[in-house]
Each structure stands twice: as structure tokens, then as C-alpha cells.
Amino acid sequence: MMVEKLVLENVNKVYGEGEAAVVALNNASLRVKEGEFVAVVGPSGSGKSTFLSIAGALLSPSSGRILINNRDITNLSAREMGYVRLENLGFIFQASNLVPYLTVLEQLLLVSKLGAHSGKKAEQKAKELLEQVGLLHRLNHYPEKLSGGERQRAAIARAFMNNPEVILADEPTASLDSKRGRAIVEMIADEVKSRGKAAVMVTHDERVLDLCDRIVTIKDGALYEKQENCAFRS
Ligand SMILES: Nc1ncnc2c1ncn2[C@@H]1O[C@H](COP(=O)(O)OP(=O)(O)O)[C@@H](O)[C@H]1O
Ligand SMILES: [Mg+2]
């Protein structure tokens, strides 16, 4: 059975009120299946981060419905959304968002403790992941001693630590050169394919789109499937 890991239905998001209201998402719908890697592409200000924050249970929509792993998370409390994030989601942000005063190994153990899989097993898993991303020799380094590419690889390992069903990446290649950027996106694609995860990456980096299964464009908060968008070409 094909499982839908992430579903957004008719999601609207309005920031502010009255004169100052900004419509950031306009009736956005997306369904992502197990084993599927979807890119959401659009210019700055089009609503990409808002979309990802709502898909990632970091922000509530103004209206619409969100399901993660078949569970409706639309009306959960902030505390319950926190559990959903820890149990189901792995985040990779543009700025890698590492904690400055923790070593590479500690970054991974921190999320694992929060997810309540602590101890020796967690440390072993963390080391395996860091080996997978080529950072075993950087275990005890602090973020400031790492290159941009190494930081982003540490963030990827951290995102995979709790074995999330859904991986969400916000412009993960933005601070990297094209070779390192591509390596990061390949790691996400591998995880999706080899372990049957689902991933959504928002980006405006055209160079990595061939690694995704599906491309959705976003414009003024509305989503369009690329095929429809390009139908006039065929
Ligand atoms: N917290 C906020 N309050 C008010 N407006 C916001 C907020 N966050 C984003 N916006 C506005 O919503 C729109 C979409 O922003 P965003 O989702 O960050 O787009 P992107 O990630 O594509 O650059 C923009 O017009 C932005 O200015
Ligand atoms: Mg953004």
C-alpha cells in the first residue's frame, strides 16, 4: 500500500490583520507519498518558508488541514505539535541551525535525548550517521570550527537521528558551492529512496532539481504542479 506521509489540504495563512494583513499561503495543497522527494520552487517572498513551517508543525495555518503519517495535526496544542516534530520530522535549514556550544556529536545526542532514545545506543547511532555524512573525524568539533559544508552535513545527520518519516529542508544549499550543495541534496534523496521516507525541499536552486521526483512551483502563496505549468510546451 502506498502511504501518504504528508498531506496539506487547502491551507491558507494570513499574517497580521486588517490593513497590515499579508496572505502568505493561498489555498495550498500538496500530497507526498512514501519514497517521494518533492521540490517546492519559488522566488523570495513567495511563501516557501511559511509553507514548510506549517508542514513541519512549527506554525499553525489560518485554515486548511495538515496530516503527517495519517494523523491530523491541524488542531493540536503547541505541546502536542512538539511531540509530532520529535517523533516524525527531521528539519534541515539554510543556516544549519547548530547549537554553538555543543560539539558535532552532542548536537545529535541532544535531539535523541529529547526523543527519549538515550544512552549508548544513541551514541552508536549518532556515530554511524556522522560516518555516513563523512564527519566521523569531526565528532568533537564545535560548529565554529567547521566549514559551511561540514555544518550542513552535521545538520543532516541530526535531522536523520530520530529516524523521521518526513524530512523538511528549507533552502539547504543556499550557503554552499554547487558541488557541496549537490552532495547535501543527494544525501536527502538517498535517505528517501533507501528507507522509504518522504521529503520536501524548498529551494530556488535549479541545479539540484534533477534529484527530486516532483517539482512544485509556488507563486504568491499558491502552489502549481510543474507539469501543468509547462503544459504549453508540449
Ligand atoms: N512573521 C511574519 N509576519 C508578517 N509577514 C510575514 C511573516 N513571515 C513571512 N511574512 C510574509 O509572508 C510572505 C511569505 O514569506 P516567506 O514564507 O518567508 O517566503 P519565502 O520563504 O518564499 O521567502 C512574505 O510577503 C513575507 O514578507
Ligand atoms: Mg524562506
PDB file of C-alpha atoms and ligand atoms in Angstrom:
ATOM      1  CA  MET A   1       0.000   0.000   0.000  1.00  0.00           C
ATOM      2  CA  MET A   2       1.312   3.465  -0.892  1.00  0.00           C
ATOM      3  CA  VAL A   3       1.305   5.520   2.243  1.00  0.00           C
ATOM      4  CA  GLU A   4       0.878   9.273   2.152  1.00  0.00           C
ATOM      5  CA  LYS A   5       3.352  10.650   4.648  1.00  0.00           C
ATOM      6  CA  LEU A   6       2.478  14.319   4.373  1.00  0.00           C
ATOM      7  CA  VAL A   7      -0.780  15.898   3.248  1.00  0.00           C
ATOM      8  CA  LEU A   8      -1.681  19.583   3.158  1.00  0.00           C
ATOM      9  CA  GLU A   9      -5.224  20.399   2.092  1.00  0.00           C
ATOM     10  CA  ASN A  10      -6.377  23.904   1.146  1.00  0.00           C
ATOM     11  CA  VAL A  11      -4.007  25.604   3.524  1.00  0.00           C
ATOM     12  CA  ASN A  12      -4.260  29.361   3.958  1.00  0.00           C
ATOM     13  CA  LYS A  13      -2.005  31.536   6.056  1.00  0.00           C
ATOM     14  CA  VAL A  14      -2.544  35.210   6.710  1.00  0.00           C
ATOM     15  CA  TYR A  15      -0.050  37.161   8.823  1.00  0.00           C
ATOM     16  CA  GLY A  16      -1.361  40.219  10.661  1.00  0.00           C
ATOM     17  CA  GLU A  17      -4.807  41.776  10.444  1.00  0.00           C
ATOM     18  CA  GLY A  18      -6.794  44.424   8.585  1.00  0.00           C
ATOM     19  CA  GLU A  19      -4.712  46.863   6.545  1.00  0.00           C
ATOM     20  CA  ALA A  20      -1.488  45.092   7.505  1.00  0.00           C
ATOM     21  CA  ALA A  21      -2.665  41.564   6.567  1.00  0.00           C
ATOM     22  CA  VAL A  22      -0.289  39.570   4.332  1.00  0.00           C
ATOM     23  CA  VAL A  23      -1.583  36.457   2.555  1.00  0.00           C
ATOM     24  CA  ALA A  24       1.441  34.132   2.664  1.00  0.00           C
ATOM     25  CA  LEU A  25      -0.339  30.928   1.575  1.00  0.00           C
ATOM     26  CA  ASN A  26      -3.340  30.848  -0.713  1.00  0.00           C
ATOM     27  CA  ASN A  27      -5.254  27.566  -0.766  1.00  0.00           C
ATOM     28  CA  ALA A  28      -2.085  25.449  -0.950  1.00  0.00           C
ATOM     29  CA  SER A  29      -2.479  21.660  -1.272  1.00  0.00           C
ATOM     30  CA  LEU A  30       0.242  19.013  -1.543  1.00  0.00           C
ATOM     31  CA  ARG A  31       0.380  15.244  -1.031  1.00  0.00           C
ATOM     32  CA  VAL A  32       3.726  13.483  -0.568  1.00  0.00           C
ATOM     33  CA  LYS A  33       3.969   9.695  -0.625  1.00  0.00           C
ATOM     34  CA  GLU A  34       6.444   7.303   0.935  1.00  0.00           C
ATOM     35  CA  GLY A  35       9.635   7.261  -1.151  1.00  0.00           C
ATOM     36  CA  GLU A  36       8.897  10.615  -2.743  1.00  0.00           C
ATOM     37  CA  PHE A  37      11.172  13.668  -2.789  1.00  0.00           C
ATOM     38  CA  VAL A  38       9.340  16.867  -3.738  1.00  0.00           C
ATOM     39  CA  ALA A  39      10.910  20.238  -4.510  1.00  0.00           C
ATOM     40  CA  VAL A  40       8.944  23.438  -3.924  1.00  0.00           C
ATOM     41  CA  VAL A  41      10.466  26.201  -6.013  1.00  0.00           C
ATOM     42  CA  GLY A  42       9.679  29.896  -5.969  1.00  0.00           C
ATOM     43  CA  PRO A  43      11.162  33.367  -5.632  1.00  0.00           C
ATOM     44  CA  SER A  44      11.914  35.122  -2.366  1.00  0.00           C
ATOM     45  CA  GLY A  45       8.741  36.142  -0.551  1.00  0.00           C
ATOM     46  CA  SER A  46       6.532  33.599  -2.364  1.00  0.00           C
ATOM     47  CA  GLY A  47       5.681  31.712   0.843  1.00  0.00           C
ATOM     48  CA  LYS A  48       8.216  28.852   0.832  1.00  0.00           C
ATOM     49  CA  SER A  49       9.295  29.133   4.461  1.00  0.00           C
ATOM     50  CA  THR A  50       5.720  29.627   5.621  1.00  0.00           C
ATOM     51  CA  PHE A  51       4.696  26.513   3.726  1.00  0.00           C
ATOM     52  CA  LEU A  52       7.488  24.447   5.250  1.00  0.00           C
ATOM     53  CA  SER A  53       6.836  25.766   8.764  1.00  0.00           C
ATOM     54  CA  ILE A  54       3.191  24.738   8.528  1.00  0.00           C
ATOM     55  CA  ALA A  55       4.062  21.328   7.027  1.00  0.00           C
ATOM     56  CA  GLY A  56       6.564  20.934   9.869  1.00  0.00           C
ATOM     57  CA  ALA A  57       4.146  21.686  12.729  1.00  0.00           C
ATOM     58  CA  LEU A  58       6.108  24.817  13.626  1.00  0.00           C
ATOM     59  CA  LEU A  59       3.308  27.184  12.671  1.00  0.00           C
ATOM     60  CA  SER A  60      -0.488  26.818  12.604  1.00  0.00           C
ATOM     61  CA  PRO A  61      -2.426  27.631   9.425  1.00  0.00           C
ATOM     62  CA  SER A  62      -5.226  30.202   9.324  1.00  0.00           C
ATOM     63  CA  SER A  63      -7.372  27.494   7.719  1.00  0.00           C
ATOM     64  CA  GLY A  64      -6.975  24.135   5.981  1.00  0.00           C
ATOM     65  CA  ARG A  65      -5.823  20.713   7.124  1.00  0.00           C
ATOM     66  CA  ILE A  66      -2.427  19.024   7.699  1.00  0.00           C
ATOM     67  CA  LEU A  67      -1.808  15.285   8.095  1.00  0.00           C
ATOM     68  CA  ILE A  68       1.532  13.747   8.988  1.00  0.00           C
ATOM     69  CA  ASN A  69       1.755   9.979   8.760  1.00  0.00           C
ATOM     70  CA  ASN A  70      -2.059   9.850   8.519  1.00  0.00           C
ATOM     71  CA  ARG A  71      -2.517  11.811  11.712  1.00  0.00           C
ATOM     72  CA  ASP A  72      -4.433  15.077  11.551  1.00  0.00           C
ATOM     73  CA  ILE A  73      -2.252  17.640  13.310  1.00  0.00           C
ATOM     74  CA  THR A  74      -4.287  20.715  12.402  1.00  0.00           C
ATOM     75  CA  ASN A  75      -5.785  21.391  15.787  1.00  0.00           C
ATOM     76  CA  LEU A  76      -3.091  20.112  18.129  1.00  0.00           C
ATOM     77  CA  SER A  77      -1.788  22.185  21.031  1.00  0.00           C
ATOM     78  CA  ALA A  78       1.732  23.624  20.889  1.00  0.00           C
ATOM     79  CA  ARG A  79       2.916  20.864  23.202  1.00  0.00           C
ATOM     80  CA  GLU A  80       1.418  18.099  21.056  1.00  0.00           C
ATOM     81  CA  MET A  81       2.920  19.686  17.928  1.00  0.00           C
ATOM     82  CA  GLY A  82       6.284  19.477  19.691  1.00  0.00           C
ATOM     83  CA  TYR A  83       5.896  15.724  20.100  1.00  0.00           C
ATOM     84  CA  VAL A  84       4.836  15.315  16.473  1.00  0.00           C
ATOM     85  CA  ARG A  85       8.011  17.131  15.400  1.00  0.00           C
ATOM     86  CA  LEU A  86      10.270  14.970  17.557  1.00  0.00           C
ATOM     87  CA  GLU A  87       8.631  11.698  16.575  1.00  0.00           C
ATOM     88  CA  ASN A  88       8.039  12.251  12.878  1.00  0.00           C
ATOM     89  CA  LEU A  89      10.018  15.121  11.423  1.00  0.00           C
ATOM     90  CA  GLY A  90      13.617  15.946  10.534  1.00  0.00           C
ATOM     91  CA  PHE A  91      14.464  19.559   9.715  1.00  0.00           C
ATOM     92  CA  ILE A  92      17.345  20.917   7.657  1.00  0.00           C
ATOM     93  CA  PHE A  93      17.583  24.707   7.494  1.00  0.00           C
ATOM     94  CA  GLN A  94      19.598  27.038   5.314  1.00  0.00           C
ATOM     95  CA  ALA A  95      21.755  28.205   8.186  1.00  0.00           C
ATOM     96  CA  SER A  96      22.135  24.632   9.559  1.00  0.00           C
ATOM     97  CA  ASN A  97      20.983  25.941  12.985  1.00  0.00           C
ATOM     98  CA  LEU A  98      23.586  24.101  15.011  1.00  0.00           C
ATOM     99  CA  VAL A  99      23.858  24.973  18.692  1.00  0.00           C
ATOM    100  CA  PRO A 100      27.137  26.929  19.044  1.00  0.00           C
ATOM    101  CA  TYR A 101      28.184  25.485  22.408  1.00  0.00           C
ATOM    102  CA  LEU A 102      27.664  21.796  21.535  1.00  0.00           C
ATOM    103  CA  THR A 103      30.115  19.554  19.653  1.00  0.00           C
ATOM    104  CA  VAL A 104      29.044  17.753  16.491  1.00  0.00           C
ATOM    105  CA  LEU A 105      28.357  14.545  18.432  1.00  0.00           C
ATOM    106  CA  GLU A 106      26.423  16.424  21.120  1.00  0.00           C
ATOM    107  CA  GLN A 107      24.175  18.083  18.512  1.00  0.00           C
ATOM    108  CA  LEU A 108      22.895  14.616  17.567  1.00  0.00           C
ATOM    109  CA  LEU A 109      22.618  13.318  21.119  1.00  0.00           C
ATOM    110  CA  LEU A 110      20.585  16.353  22.133  1.00  0.00           C
ATOM    111  CA  VAL A 111      17.733  15.575  19.727  1.00  0.00           C
ATOM    112  CA  SER A 112      17.930  11.912  20.617  1.00  0.00           C
ATOM    113  CA  LYS A 113      17.536  12.636  24.332  1.00  0.00           C
ATOM    114  CA  LEU A 114      14.531  14.785  23.603  1.00  0.00           C
ATOM    115  CA  GLY A 115      13.155  11.884  21.604  1.00  0.00           C
ATOM    116  CA  ALA A 116      13.831   9.603  24.575  1.00  0.00           C
ATOM    117  CA  HIS A 117      16.182   7.123  22.886  1.00  0.00           C
ATOM    118  CA  SER A 118      19.176   7.950  25.035  1.00  0.00           C
ATOM    119  CA  GLY A 119      22.306   6.115  26.150  1.00  0.00           C
ATOM    120  CA  LYS A 120      24.933   4.020  24.379  1.00  0.00           C
ATOM    121  CA  LYS A 121      22.615   3.054  21.529  1.00  0.00           C
ATOM    122  CA  ALA A 122      22.032   6.701  20.702  1.00  0.00           C
ATOM    123  CA  GLU A 123      25.763   7.379  20.673  1.00  0.00           C
ATOM    124  CA  GLN A 124      26.358   4.448  18.346  1.00  0.00           C
ATOM    125  CA  LYS A 125      23.591   5.610  16.022  1.00  0.00           C
ATOM    126  CA  ALA A 126      24.986   9.169  16.063  1.00  0.00           C
ATOM    127  CA  LYS A 127      28.438   7.913  15.110  1.00  0.00           C
ATOM    128  CA  GLU A 128      27.044   5.778  12.302  1.00  0.00           C
ATOM    129  CA  LEU A 129      25.200   8.777  10.885  1.00  0.00           C
ATOM    130  CA  LEU A 130      28.257  11.003  11.188  1.00  0.00           C
ATOM    131  CA  GLU A 131      30.290   8.373   9.377  1.00  0.00           C
ATOM    132  CA  GLN A 132      27.639   8.239   6.657  1.00  0.00           C
ATOM    133  CA  VAL A 133      27.968  12.002   6.094  1.00  0.00           C
ATOM    134  CA  GLY A 134      31.775  11.907   6.330  1.00  0.00           C
ATOM    135  CA  LEU A 135      32.152  13.668   9.681  1.00  0.00           C
ATOM    136  CA  LEU A 136      33.494  10.954  11.947  1.00  0.00           C
ATOM    137  CA  HIS A 137      36.773  12.868  12.240  1.00  0.00           C
ATOM    138  CA  ARG A 138      34.872  15.978  13.418  1.00  0.00           C
ATOM    139  CA  LEU A 139      32.914  14.432  16.311  1.00  0.00           C
ATOM    140  CA  ASN A 140      34.342  16.695  18.980  1.00  0.00           C
ATOM    141  CA  HIS A 141      34.489  19.901  16.975  1.00  0.00           C
ATOM    142  CA  TYR A 142      32.295  22.902  17.694  1.00  0.00           C
ATOM    143  CA  PRO A 143      30.325  24.447  14.788  1.00  0.00           C
ATOM    144  CA  GLU A 144      32.628  27.482  14.530  1.00  0.00           C
ATOM    145  CA  LYS A 145      35.495  25.143  13.598  1.00  0.00           C
ATOM    146  CA  LEU A 146      33.560  23.569  10.719  1.00  0.00           C
ATOM    147  CA  SER A 147      33.252  24.669   7.097  1.00  0.00           C
ATOM    148  CA  GLY A 148      29.822  25.561   5.700  1.00  0.00           C
ATOM    149  CA  GLY A 149      29.531  22.170   4.012  1.00  0.00           C
ATOM    150  CA  GLU A 150      30.506  20.326   7.194  1.00  0.00           C
ATOM    151  CA  ARG A 151      27.935  22.248   9.219  1.00  0.00           C
ATOM    152  CA  GLN A 152      25.239  21.363   6.767  1.00  0.00           C
ATOM    153  CA  ARG A 153      26.283  17.679   6.849  1.00  0.00           C
ATOM    154  CA  ALA A 154      26.104  17.760  10.662  1.00  0.00           C
ATOM    155  CA  ALA A 155      22.611  19.240  10.370  1.00  0.00           C
ATOM    156  CA  ILE A 156      21.625  16.416   8.002  1.00  0.00           C
ATOM    157  CA  ALA A 157      22.914  13.760  10.388  1.00  0.00           C
ATOM    158  CA  ARG A 158      20.982  15.459  13.193  1.00  0.00           C
ATOM    159  CA  ALA A 159      17.816  15.552  11.078  1.00  0.00           C
ATOM    160  CA  PHE A 160      18.106  11.775  10.483  1.00  0.00           C
ATOM    161  CA  MET A 161      18.866  10.935  14.118  1.00  0.00           C
ATOM    162  CA  ASN A 162      15.345  10.075  15.217  1.00  0.00           C
ATOM    163  CA  ASN A 163      14.603   8.192  12.006  1.00  0.00           C
ATOM    164  CA  PRO A 164      11.920  10.680  10.906  1.00  0.00           C
ATOM    165  CA  GLU A 165       9.144   9.728   8.486  1.00  0.00           C
ATOM    166  CA  VAL A 166       9.224  13.139   6.844  1.00  0.00           C
ATOM    167  CA  ILE A 167      12.280  15.280   6.066  1.00  0.00           C
ATOM    168  CA  LEU A 168      11.799  19.016   5.527  1.00  0.00           C
ATOM    169  CA  ALA A 169      14.590  21.141   4.099  1.00  0.00           C
ATOM    170  CA  ASP A 170      14.497  24.937   3.715  1.00  0.00           C
ATOM    171  CA  GLU A 171      16.997  26.064   1.054  1.00  0.00           C
ATOM    172  CA  PRO A 172      19.635  23.576   2.261  1.00  0.00           C
ATOM    173  CA  THR A 173      22.115  24.504  -0.489  1.00  0.00           C
ATOM    174  CA  ALA A 174      21.853  28.285  -0.113  1.00  0.00           C
ATOM    175  CA  SER A 175      25.198  28.852   1.601  1.00  0.00           C
ATOM    176  CA  LEU A 176      27.152  26.208  -0.350  1.00  0.00           C
ATOM    177  CA  ASP A 177      29.009  25.990  -3.656  1.00  0.00           C
ATOM    178  CA  SER A 178      27.357  23.825  -6.324  1.00  0.00           C
ATOM    179  CA  LYS A 179      29.405  20.672  -5.630  1.00  0.00           C
ATOM    180  CA  ARG A 180      28.766  20.713  -1.884  1.00  0.00           C
ATOM    181  CA  GLY A 181      25.173  21.760  -2.374  1.00  0.00           C
ATOM    182  CA  ARG A 182      24.570  18.824  -4.666  1.00  0.00           C
ATOM    183  CA  ALA A 183      26.173  16.407  -2.181  1.00  0.00           C
ATOM    184  CA  ILE A 184      23.735  17.586   0.501  1.00  0.00           C
ATOM    185  CA  VAL A 185      20.682  17.085  -1.703  1.00  0.00           C
ATOM    186  CA  GLU A 186      21.986  13.655  -2.793  1.00  0.00           C
ATOM    187  CA  MET A 187      22.084  12.644   0.880  1.00  0.00           C
ATOM    188  CA  ILE A 188      18.444  13.605   1.300  1.00  0.00           C
ATOM    189  CA  ALA A 189      17.475  11.744  -1.900  1.00  0.00           C
ATOM    190  CA  ASP A 190      19.362   8.613  -0.734  1.00  0.00           C
ATOM    191  CA  GLU A 191      17.599   8.617   2.616  1.00  0.00           C
ATOM    192  CA  VAL A 192      14.206   8.966   0.928  1.00  0.00           C
ATOM    193  CA  LYS A 193      14.879   6.159  -1.554  1.00  0.00           C
ATOM    194  CA  SER A 194      16.704   3.679   0.667  1.00  0.00           C
ATOM    195  CA  ARG A 195      14.425   3.976   3.695  1.00  0.00           C
ATOM    196  CA  GLY A 196      11.067   4.896   2.206  1.00  0.00           C
ATOM    197  CA  LYS A 197      10.900   8.372   3.708  1.00  0.00           C
ATOM    198  CA  ALA A 198       9.164  11.416   2.292  1.00  0.00           C
ATOM    199  CA  ALA A 199      10.940  14.731   1.813  1.00  0.00           C
ATOM    200  CA  VAL A 200      10.021  18.265   0.839  1.00  0.00           C
ATOM    201  CA  MET A 201      12.752  20.719  -0.046  1.00  0.00           C
ATOM    202  CA  VAL A 202      12.031  24.366  -0.701  1.00  0.00           C
ATOM    203  CA  THR A 203      14.679  25.995  -2.838  1.00  0.00           C
ATOM    204  CA  HIS A 204      15.433  28.376  -5.631  1.00  0.00           C
ATOM    205  CA  ASP A 205      18.466  26.358  -6.665  1.00  0.00           C
ATOM    206  CA  GLU A 206      17.652  24.972 -10.128  1.00  0.00           C
ATOM    207  CA  ARG A 207      20.851  22.912 -10.229  1.00  0.00           C
ATOM    208  CA  VAL A 208      19.635  20.197  -7.865  1.00  0.00           C
ATOM    209  CA  LEU A 209      16.081  19.728  -9.152  1.00  0.00           C
ATOM    210  CA  ASP A 210      17.014  16.640 -11.186  1.00  0.00           C
ATOM    211  CA  LEU A 211      17.478  14.811  -7.864  1.00  0.00           C
ATOM    212  CA  CYS A 212      13.795  15.307  -6.971  1.00  0.00           C
ATOM    213  CA  ASP A 213      10.822  13.228  -8.127  1.00  0.00           C
ATOM    214  CA  ARG A 214       8.411  16.098  -8.460  1.00  0.00           C
ATOM    215  CA  ILE A 215       8.708  19.862  -8.758  1.00  0.00           C
ATOM    216  CA  VAL A 216       6.000  22.164  -7.494  1.00  0.00           C
ATOM    217  CA  THR A 217       6.234  25.901  -8.042  1.00  0.00           C
ATOM    218  CA  ILE A 218       4.973  28.463  -5.569  1.00  0.00           C
ATOM    219  CA  LYS A 219       3.913  31.952  -6.533  1.00  0.00           C
ATOM    220  CA  ASP A 220       2.215  34.471  -4.243  1.00  0.00           C
ATOM    221  CA  GLY A 221       1.449  31.642  -1.821  1.00  0.00           C
ATOM    222  CA  ALA A 222      -0.248  29.389  -4.403  1.00  0.00           C
ATOM    223  CA  LEU A 223       1.192  26.004  -5.480  1.00  0.00           C
ATOM    224  CA  TYR A 224       1.304  24.709  -9.061  1.00  0.00           C
ATOM    225  CA  GLU A 225       2.477  21.294 -10.238  1.00  0.00           C
ATOM    226  CA  LYS A 226       5.286  21.819 -12.755  1.00  0.00           C
ATOM    227  CA  GLN A 227       3.681  19.635 -15.458  1.00  0.00           C
ATOM    228  CA  GLU A 228       0.566  21.797 -15.515  1.00  0.00           C
ATOM    229  CA  ASN A 229       2.745  24.850 -15.525  1.00  0.00           C
ATOM    230  CA  CYS A 230       4.732  23.676 -18.539  1.00  0.00           C
ATOM    231  CA  ALA A 231       1.844  22.063 -20.432  1.00  0.00           C
ATOM    232  CA  PHE A 232       2.030  24.701 -23.144  1.00  0.00           C
ATOM    233  CA  ARG A 233       5.491  23.450 -24.103  1.00  0.00           C
ATOM    234  CA  SER A 234       4.450  20.001 -25.335  1.00  0.00           C
TER     235      SER A 234
HETATM  236  N1  LIG B   1       6.002  36.553  10.707  1.00  0.00           N
HETATM  237  C1  LIG B   1       5.565  37.249   9.643  1.00  0.00           C
HETATM  238  N2  LIG B   1       4.776  38.324   9.790  1.00  0.00           N
HETATM  239  C2  LIG B   1       4.312  39.003   8.720  1.00  0.00           C
HETATM  240  N3  LIG B   1       4.606  38.689   7.446  1.00  0.00           N
HETATM  241  C3  LIG B   1       5.385  37.633   7.232  1.00  0.00           C
HETATM  242  C4  LIG B   1       5.918  36.847   8.316  1.00  0.00           C
HETATM  243  N4  LIG B   1       6.668  35.834   7.771  1.00  0.00           N
HETATM  244  C5  LIG B   1       6.610  35.991   6.447  1.00  0.00           C
HETATM  245  N5  LIG B   1       5.837  37.058   6.113  1.00  0.00           N
HETATM  246  C6  LIG B   1       5.494  37.493   4.741  1.00  0.00           C
HETATM  247  O1  LIG B   1       4.857  36.407   4.088  1.00  0.00           O
HETATM  248  C7  LIG B   1       5.313  36.286   2.739  1.00  0.00           C
HETATM  249  C8  LIG B   1       5.939  34.919   2.532  1.00  0.00           C
HETATM  250  O2  LIG B   1       7.151  34.832   3.302  1.00  0.00           O
HETATM  251  P1  LIG B   1       8.053  33.521   3.363  1.00  0.00           P
HETATM  252  O3  LIG B   1       7.186  32.357   3.664  1.00  0.00           O
HETATM  253  O4  LIG B   1       9.188  33.800   4.289  1.00  0.00           O
HETATM  254  O5  LIG B   1       8.568  33.416   1.849  1.00  0.00           O
HETATM  255  P2  LIG B   1       9.914  32.778   1.244  1.00  0.00           P
HETATM  256  O6  LIG B   1      10.430  31.755   2.201  1.00  0.00           O
HETATM  257  O7  LIG B   1       9.474  32.210  -0.077  1.00  0.00           O
HETATM  258  O8  LIG B   1      10.883  33.915   1.048  1.00  0.00           O
HETATM  259  C9  LIG B   1       6.239  37.470   2.509  1.00  0.00           C
HETATM  260  O9  LIG B   1       5.489  38.522   1.968  1.00  0.00           O
HETATM  261  C10 LIG B   1       6.722  37.806   3.897  1.00  0.00           C
HETATM  262  O10 LIG B   1       7.083  39.165   3.983  1.00  0.00           O
HETATM  263 MG    MG B   2      12.363  31.453   3.068  1.00  0.00          MG
END
